[in-house]
PDB file of C-alpha atoms in Angstrom:
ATOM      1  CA  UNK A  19       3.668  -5.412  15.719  1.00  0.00           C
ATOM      2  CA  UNK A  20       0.089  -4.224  14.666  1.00  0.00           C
ATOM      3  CA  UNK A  21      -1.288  -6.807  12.340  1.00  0.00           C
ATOM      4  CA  UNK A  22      -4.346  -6.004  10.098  1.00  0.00           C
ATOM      5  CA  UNK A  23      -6.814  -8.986   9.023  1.00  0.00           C
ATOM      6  CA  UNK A  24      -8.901  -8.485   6.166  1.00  0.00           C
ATOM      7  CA  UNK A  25     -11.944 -10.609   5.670  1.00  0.00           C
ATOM      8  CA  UNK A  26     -12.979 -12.226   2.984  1.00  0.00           C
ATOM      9  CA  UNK A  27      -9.937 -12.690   1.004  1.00  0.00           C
ATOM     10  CA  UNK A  28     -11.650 -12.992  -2.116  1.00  0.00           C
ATOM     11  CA  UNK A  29     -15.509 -12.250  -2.983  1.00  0.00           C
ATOM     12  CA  UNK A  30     -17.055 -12.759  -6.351  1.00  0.00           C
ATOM     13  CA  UNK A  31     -20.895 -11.125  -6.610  1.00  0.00           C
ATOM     14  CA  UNK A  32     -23.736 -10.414  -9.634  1.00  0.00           C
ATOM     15  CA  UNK A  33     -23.601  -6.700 -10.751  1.00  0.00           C
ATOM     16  CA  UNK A  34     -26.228  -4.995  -8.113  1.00  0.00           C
ATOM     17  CA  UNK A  35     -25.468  -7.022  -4.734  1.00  0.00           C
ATOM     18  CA  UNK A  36     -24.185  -5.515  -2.142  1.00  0.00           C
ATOM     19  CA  UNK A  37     -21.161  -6.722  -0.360  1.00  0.00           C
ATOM     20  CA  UNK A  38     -19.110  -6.317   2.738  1.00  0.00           C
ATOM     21  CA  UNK A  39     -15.329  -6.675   3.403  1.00  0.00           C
ATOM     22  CA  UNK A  40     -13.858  -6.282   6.977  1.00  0.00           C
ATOM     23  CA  UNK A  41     -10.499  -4.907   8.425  1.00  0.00           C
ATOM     24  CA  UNK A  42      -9.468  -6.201  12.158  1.00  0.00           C
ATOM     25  CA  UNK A  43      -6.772  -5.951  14.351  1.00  0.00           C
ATOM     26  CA  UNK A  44      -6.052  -6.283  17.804  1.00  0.00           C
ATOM     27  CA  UNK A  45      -4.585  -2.618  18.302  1.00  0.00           C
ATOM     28  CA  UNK A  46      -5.785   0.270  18.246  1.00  0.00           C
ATOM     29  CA  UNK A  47      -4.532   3.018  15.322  1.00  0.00           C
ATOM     30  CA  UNK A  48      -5.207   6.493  15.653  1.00  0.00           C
ATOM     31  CA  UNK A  49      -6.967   6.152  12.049  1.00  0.00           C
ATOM     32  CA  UNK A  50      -7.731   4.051   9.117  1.00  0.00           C
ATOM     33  CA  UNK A  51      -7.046   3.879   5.246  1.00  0.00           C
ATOM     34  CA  UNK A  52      -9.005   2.129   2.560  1.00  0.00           C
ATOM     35  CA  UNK A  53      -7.555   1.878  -0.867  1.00  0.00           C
ATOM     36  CA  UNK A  54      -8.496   0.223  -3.967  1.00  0.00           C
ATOM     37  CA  UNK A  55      -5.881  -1.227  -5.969  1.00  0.00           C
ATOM     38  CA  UNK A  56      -6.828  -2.277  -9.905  1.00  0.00           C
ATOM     39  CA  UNK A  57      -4.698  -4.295 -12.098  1.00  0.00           C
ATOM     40  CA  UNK A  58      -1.698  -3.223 -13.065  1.00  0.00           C
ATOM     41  CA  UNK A  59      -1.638   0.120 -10.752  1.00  0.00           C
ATOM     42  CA  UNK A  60      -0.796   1.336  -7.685  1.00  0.00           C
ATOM     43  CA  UNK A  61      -3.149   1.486  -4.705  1.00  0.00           C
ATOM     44  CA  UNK A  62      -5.626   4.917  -4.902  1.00  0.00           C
ATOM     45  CA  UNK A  63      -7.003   6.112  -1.481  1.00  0.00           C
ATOM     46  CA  UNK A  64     -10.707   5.698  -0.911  1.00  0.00           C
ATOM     47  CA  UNK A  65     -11.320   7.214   2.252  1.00  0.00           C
ATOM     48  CA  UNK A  66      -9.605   8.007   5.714  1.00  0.00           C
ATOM     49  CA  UNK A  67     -11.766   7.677   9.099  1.00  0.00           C
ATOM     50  CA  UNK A  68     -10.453   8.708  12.436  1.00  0.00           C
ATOM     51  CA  UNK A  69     -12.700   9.005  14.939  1.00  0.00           C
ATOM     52  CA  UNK A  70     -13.968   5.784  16.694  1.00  0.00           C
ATOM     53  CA  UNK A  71     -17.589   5.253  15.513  1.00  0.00           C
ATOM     54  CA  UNK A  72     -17.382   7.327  12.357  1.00  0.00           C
ATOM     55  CA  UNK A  73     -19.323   6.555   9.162  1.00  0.00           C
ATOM     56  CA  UNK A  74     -18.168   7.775   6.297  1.00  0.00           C
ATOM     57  CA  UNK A  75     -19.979   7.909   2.344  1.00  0.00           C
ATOM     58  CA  UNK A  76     -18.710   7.919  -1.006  1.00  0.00           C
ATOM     59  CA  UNK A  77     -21.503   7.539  -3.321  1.00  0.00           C
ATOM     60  CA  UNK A  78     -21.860   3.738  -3.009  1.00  0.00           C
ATOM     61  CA  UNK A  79     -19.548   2.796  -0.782  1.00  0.00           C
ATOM     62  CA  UNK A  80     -19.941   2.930   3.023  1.00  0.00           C
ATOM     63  CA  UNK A  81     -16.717   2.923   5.735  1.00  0.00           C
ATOM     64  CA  UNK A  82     -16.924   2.527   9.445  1.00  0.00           C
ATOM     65  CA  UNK A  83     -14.575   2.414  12.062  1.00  0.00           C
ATOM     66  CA  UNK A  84     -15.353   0.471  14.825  1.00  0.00           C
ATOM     67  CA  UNK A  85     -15.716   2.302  18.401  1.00  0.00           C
ATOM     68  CA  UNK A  86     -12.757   1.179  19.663  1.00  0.00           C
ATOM     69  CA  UNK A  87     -10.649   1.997  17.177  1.00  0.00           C
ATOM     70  CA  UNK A  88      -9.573  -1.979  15.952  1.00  0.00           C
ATOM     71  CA  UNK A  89     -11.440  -2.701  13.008  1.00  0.00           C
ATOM     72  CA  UNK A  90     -13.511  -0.991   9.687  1.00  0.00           C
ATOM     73  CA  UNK A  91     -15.532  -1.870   7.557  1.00  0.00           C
ATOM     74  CA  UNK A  92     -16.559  -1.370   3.980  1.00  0.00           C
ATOM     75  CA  UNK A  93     -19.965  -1.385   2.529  1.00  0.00           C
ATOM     76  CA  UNK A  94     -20.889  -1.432  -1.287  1.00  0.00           C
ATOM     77  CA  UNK A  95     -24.356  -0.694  -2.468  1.00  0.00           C
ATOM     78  CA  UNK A  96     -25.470  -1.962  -5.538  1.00  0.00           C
ATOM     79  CA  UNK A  97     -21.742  -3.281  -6.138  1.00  0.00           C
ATOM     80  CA  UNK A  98     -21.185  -2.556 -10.529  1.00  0.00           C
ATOM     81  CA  UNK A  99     -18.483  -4.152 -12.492  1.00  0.00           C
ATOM     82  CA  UNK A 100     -16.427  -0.932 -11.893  1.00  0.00           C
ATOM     83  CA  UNK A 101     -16.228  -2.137  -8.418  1.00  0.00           C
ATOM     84  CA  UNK A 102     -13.866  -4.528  -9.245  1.00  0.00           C
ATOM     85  CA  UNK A 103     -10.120  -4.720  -7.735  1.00  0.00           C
ATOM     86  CA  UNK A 104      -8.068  -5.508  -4.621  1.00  0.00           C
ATOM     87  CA  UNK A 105      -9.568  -3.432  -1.930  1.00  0.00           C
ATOM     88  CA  UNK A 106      -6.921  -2.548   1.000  1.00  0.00           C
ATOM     89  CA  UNK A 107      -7.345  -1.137   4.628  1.00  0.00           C
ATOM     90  CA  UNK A 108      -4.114   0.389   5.848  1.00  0.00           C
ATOM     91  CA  UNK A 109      -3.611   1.791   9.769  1.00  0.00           C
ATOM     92  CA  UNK A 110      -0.216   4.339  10.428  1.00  0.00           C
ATOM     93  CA  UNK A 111       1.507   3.427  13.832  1.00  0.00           C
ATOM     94  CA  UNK A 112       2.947   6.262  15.576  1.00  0.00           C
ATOM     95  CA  UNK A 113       6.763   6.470  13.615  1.00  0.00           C
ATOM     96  CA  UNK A 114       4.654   6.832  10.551  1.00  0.00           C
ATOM     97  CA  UNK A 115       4.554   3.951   8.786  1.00  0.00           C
ATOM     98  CA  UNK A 116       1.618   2.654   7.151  1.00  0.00           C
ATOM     99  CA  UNK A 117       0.543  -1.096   8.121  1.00  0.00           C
ATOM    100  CA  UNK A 118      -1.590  -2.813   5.192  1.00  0.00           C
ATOM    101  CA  UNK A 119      -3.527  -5.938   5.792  1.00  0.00           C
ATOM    102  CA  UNK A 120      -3.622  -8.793   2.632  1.00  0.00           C
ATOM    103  CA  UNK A 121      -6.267  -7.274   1.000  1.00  0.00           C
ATOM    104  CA  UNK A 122      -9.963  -8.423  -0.530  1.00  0.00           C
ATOM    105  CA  UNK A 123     -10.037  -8.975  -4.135  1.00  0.00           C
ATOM    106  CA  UNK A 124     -13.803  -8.143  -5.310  1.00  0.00           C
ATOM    107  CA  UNK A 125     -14.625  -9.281  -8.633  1.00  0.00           C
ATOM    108  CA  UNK A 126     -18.349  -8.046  -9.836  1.00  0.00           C
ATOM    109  CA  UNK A 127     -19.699  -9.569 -12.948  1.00  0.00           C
ATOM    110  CA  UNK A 128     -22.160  -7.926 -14.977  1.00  0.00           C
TER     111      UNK A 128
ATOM    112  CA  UNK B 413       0.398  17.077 -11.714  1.00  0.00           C
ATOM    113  CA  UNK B 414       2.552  14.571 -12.810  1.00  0.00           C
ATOM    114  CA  UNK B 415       1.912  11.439 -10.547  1.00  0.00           C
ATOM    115  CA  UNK B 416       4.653   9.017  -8.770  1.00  0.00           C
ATOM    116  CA  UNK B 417       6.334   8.009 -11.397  1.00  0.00           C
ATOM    117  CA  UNK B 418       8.781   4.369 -11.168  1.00  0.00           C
ATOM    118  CA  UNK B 419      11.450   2.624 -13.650  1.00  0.00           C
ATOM    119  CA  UNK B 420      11.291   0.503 -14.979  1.00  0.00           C
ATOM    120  CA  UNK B 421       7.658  -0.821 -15.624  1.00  0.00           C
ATOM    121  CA  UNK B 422       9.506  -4.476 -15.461  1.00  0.00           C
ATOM    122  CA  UNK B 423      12.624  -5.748 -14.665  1.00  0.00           C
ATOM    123  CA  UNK B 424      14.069  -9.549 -15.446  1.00  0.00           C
ATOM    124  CA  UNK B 425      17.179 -10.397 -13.262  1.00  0.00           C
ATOM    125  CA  UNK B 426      18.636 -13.741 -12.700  1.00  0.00           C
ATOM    126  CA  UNK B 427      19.641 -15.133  -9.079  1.00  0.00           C
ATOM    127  CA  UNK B 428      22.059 -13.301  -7.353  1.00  0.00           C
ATOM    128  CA  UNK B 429      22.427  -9.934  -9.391  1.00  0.00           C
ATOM    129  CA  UNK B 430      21.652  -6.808  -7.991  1.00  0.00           C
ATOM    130  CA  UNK B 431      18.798  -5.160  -9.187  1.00  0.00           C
ATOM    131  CA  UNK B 432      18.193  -0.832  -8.879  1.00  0.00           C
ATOM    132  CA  UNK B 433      14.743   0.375  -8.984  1.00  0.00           C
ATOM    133  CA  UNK B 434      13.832   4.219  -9.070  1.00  0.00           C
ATOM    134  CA  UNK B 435      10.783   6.566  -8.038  1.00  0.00           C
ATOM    135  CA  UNK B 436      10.232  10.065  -8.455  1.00  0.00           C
ATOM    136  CA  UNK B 437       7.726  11.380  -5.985  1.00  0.00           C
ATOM    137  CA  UNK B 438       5.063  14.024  -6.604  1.00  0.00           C
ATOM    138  CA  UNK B 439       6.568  17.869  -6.380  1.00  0.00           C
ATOM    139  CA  UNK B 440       6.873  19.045  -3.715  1.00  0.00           C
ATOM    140  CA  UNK B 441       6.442  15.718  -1.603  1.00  0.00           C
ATOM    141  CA  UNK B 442       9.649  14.923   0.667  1.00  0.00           C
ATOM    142  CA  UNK B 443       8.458  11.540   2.192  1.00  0.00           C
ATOM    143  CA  UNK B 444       8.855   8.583  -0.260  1.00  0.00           C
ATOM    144  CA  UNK B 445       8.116   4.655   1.296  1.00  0.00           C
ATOM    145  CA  UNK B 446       8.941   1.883  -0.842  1.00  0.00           C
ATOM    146  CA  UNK B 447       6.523  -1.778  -0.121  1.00  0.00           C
ATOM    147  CA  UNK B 448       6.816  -5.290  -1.642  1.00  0.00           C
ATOM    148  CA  UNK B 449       3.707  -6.798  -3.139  1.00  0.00           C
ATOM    149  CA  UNK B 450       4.132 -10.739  -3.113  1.00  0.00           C
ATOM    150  CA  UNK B 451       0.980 -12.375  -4.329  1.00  0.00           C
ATOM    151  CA  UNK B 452      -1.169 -13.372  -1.757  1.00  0.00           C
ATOM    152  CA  UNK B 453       0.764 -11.634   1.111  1.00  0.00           C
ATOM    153  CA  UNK B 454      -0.560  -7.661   0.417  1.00  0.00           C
ATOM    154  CA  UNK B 455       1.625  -4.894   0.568  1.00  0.00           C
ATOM    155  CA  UNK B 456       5.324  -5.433   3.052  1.00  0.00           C
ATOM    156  CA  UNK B 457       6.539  -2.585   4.492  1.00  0.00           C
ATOM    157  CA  UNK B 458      10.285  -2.309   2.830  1.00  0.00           C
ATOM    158  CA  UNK B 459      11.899   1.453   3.467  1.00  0.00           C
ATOM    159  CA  UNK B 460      10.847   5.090   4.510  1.00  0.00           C
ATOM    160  CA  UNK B 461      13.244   7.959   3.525  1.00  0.00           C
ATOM    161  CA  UNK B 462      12.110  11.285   4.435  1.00  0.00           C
ATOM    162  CA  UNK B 463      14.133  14.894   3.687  1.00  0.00           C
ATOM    163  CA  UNK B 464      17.026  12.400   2.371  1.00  0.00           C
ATOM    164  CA  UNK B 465      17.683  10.102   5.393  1.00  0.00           C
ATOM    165  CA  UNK B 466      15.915   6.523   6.096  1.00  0.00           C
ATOM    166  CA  UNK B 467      13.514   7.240   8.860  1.00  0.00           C
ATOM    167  CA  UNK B 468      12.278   3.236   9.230  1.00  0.00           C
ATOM    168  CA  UNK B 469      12.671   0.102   7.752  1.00  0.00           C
ATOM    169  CA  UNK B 470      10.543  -3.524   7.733  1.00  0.00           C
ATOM    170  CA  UNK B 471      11.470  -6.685   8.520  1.00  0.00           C
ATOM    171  CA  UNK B 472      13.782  -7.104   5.186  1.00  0.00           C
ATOM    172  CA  UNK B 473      17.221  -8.728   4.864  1.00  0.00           C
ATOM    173  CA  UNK B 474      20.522  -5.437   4.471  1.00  0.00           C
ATOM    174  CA  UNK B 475      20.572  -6.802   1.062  1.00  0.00           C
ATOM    175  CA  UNK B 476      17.503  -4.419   0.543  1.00  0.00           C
ATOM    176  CA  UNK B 477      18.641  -1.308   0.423  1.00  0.00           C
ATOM    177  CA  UNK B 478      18.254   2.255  -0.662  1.00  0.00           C
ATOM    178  CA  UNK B 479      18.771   5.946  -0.599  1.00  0.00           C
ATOM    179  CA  UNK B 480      17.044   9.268  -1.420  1.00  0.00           C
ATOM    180  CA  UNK B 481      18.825  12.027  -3.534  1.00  0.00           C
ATOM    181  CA  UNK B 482      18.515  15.897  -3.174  1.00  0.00           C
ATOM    182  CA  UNK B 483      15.806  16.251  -5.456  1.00  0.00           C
ATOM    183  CA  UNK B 484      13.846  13.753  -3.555  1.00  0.00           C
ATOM    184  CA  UNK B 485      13.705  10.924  -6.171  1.00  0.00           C
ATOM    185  CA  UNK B 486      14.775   7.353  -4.619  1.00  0.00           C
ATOM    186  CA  UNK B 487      16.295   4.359  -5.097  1.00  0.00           C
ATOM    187  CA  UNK B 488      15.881   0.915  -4.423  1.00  0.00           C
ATOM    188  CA  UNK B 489      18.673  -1.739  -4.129  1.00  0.00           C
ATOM    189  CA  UNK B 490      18.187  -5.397  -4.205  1.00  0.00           C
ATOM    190  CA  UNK B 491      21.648  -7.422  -3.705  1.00  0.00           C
ATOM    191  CA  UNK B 492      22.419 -11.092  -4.351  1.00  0.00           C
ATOM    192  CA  UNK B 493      18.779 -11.563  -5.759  1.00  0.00           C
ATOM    193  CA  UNK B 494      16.411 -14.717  -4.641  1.00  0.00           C
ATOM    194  CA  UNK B 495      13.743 -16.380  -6.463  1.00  0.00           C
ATOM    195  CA  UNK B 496      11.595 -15.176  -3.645  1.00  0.00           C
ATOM    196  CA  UNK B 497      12.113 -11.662  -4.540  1.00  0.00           C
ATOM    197  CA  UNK B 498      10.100 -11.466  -7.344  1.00  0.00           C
ATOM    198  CA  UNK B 499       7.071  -9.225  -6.651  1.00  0.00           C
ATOM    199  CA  UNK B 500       5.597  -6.220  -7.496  1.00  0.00           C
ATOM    200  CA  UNK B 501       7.518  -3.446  -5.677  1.00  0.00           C
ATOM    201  CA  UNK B 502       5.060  -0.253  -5.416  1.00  0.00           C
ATOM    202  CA  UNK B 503       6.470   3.330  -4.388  1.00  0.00           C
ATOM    203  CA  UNK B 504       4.536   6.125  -2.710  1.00  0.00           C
ATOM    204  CA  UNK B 505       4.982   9.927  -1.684  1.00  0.00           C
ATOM    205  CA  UNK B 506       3.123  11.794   0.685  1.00  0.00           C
ATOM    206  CA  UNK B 507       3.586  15.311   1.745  1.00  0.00           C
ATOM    207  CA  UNK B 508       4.368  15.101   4.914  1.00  0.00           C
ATOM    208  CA  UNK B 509       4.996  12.237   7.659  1.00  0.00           C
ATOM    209  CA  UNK B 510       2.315   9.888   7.086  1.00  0.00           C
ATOM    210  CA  UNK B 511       0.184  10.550  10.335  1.00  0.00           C
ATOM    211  CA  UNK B 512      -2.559   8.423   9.491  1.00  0.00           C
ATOM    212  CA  UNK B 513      -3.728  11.405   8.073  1.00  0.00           C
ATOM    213  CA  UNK B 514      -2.326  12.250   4.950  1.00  0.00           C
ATOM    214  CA  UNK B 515      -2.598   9.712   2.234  1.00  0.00           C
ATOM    215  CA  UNK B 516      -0.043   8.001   0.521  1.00  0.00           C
ATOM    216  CA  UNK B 517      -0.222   8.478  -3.627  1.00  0.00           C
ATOM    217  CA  UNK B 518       1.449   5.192  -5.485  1.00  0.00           C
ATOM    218  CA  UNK B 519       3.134   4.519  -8.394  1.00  0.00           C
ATOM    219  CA  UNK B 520       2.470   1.939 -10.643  1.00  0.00           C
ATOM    220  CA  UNK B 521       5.368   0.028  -9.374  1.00  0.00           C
ATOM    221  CA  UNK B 522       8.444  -2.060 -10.981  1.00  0.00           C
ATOM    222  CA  UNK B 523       7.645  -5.742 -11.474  1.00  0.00           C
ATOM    223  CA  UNK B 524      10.655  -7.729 -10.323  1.00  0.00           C
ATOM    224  CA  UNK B 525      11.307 -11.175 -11.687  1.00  0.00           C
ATOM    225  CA  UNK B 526      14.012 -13.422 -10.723  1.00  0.00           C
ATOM    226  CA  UNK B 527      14.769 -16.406 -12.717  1.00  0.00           C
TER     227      UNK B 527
END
């Protein structure tokens, strides 16, 4: 069974900090999902890397998948209160299914 | 394009009743996955149904169950309900096997509570 860890589980920052939240496990997945999840909705894809190494921008936010193809990581800049919500890496085994670790909830305060 | 789209928005059941939730994928999608959001424990793997048969399952109890009709649209059976049920159950559709590749678009999901 491929586990995902996400670390912190919770992370509460002033409105222009940056912030980081990690995604490890001790497989390897051919790629990696990050979603952000607000209240009361479903989980909306961020971003999807696949190569080991990649970097990967979205205005603010910054995703990297490690080398060896076990862990991510995702990088605000300047984190705003729009930031805010339950921020989800996700990994696919081979029969498809999508593995999500616990999550980070990011709260931003203005 | 009308999103995933799940009934009901909430759903009060009392232990051991059944309850039936439903999702209607995106058009033209044929995979639909149903996951369990407990608090605290992220999103569960529950069921994968793709071109109307169940391709995979987690590690739930046979009283979770479900199918997926012609039209793609699914359905989600919980038997002999338990107070540890109640969660947020969250359906998604994707286009084609997810590969990793190809995201998953979620509804808003069905929040379950069992009294």
């Amino acid at each position: 069974t491929q586990l995902l860890e996400q670390s912190p589980q919770f992370l509460s920052i002033q409105e222009g900090e940056n912030l980081t939240v990690y995604c490890n496990s001790s497989s390897v997945f051919s790629s990696l999902q990050w979603y952000r999840q607000e209240p009361g909705e479903g989980p909306v894809l961020l971003v999807t890397v696949v190569t080991g190494g990649e970097v990967k921008k979205l205005k603010r936010l910054t995703f990297q998948f490690g080398d060896a193809r076990k862990d991510s990581s995702l990088h605000i800049t300047a984190a705003q209160p729009g930031d805010t919500g339950l921020y989800l890496c996700a990994g696919a085994d081979s029969w498809g299914k999508l593995q999500f670790g616990a999550g980070t909830q990011v709260v931003v305060t203005p | 394009e009308a999103g995933v789209t799940q009934s009901p928005t909430h759903l009060i059941k009392t232990r051991g009743q059944q309850a039936t939730l439903r999702c209607s994928p995106i058009s033209g999608h044929t995979s639909v996955y149903w996951y369990q959001q407990a608090l605290g424990l992220g999103l569960q793997f529950l069921l994968w149904y793709d071109e109307g048969e169940e391709r995979n399952r987690g590690n739930f109890p046979p009283r979770f169950s479900g199918r997926q009709f012609p039209n793609y649209s699914s359905e989600l059976n919980v038997n002999a309900l338990e107070l540890e049920d109640s969660a947020l159950y969250l359906c998604a559709s994707s286009l084609i096997r997810v590969t990793g590749h190809s995201p998953l678009h979620f509804g808003n999901g069905t929040r379950l509570t069992v009294t």
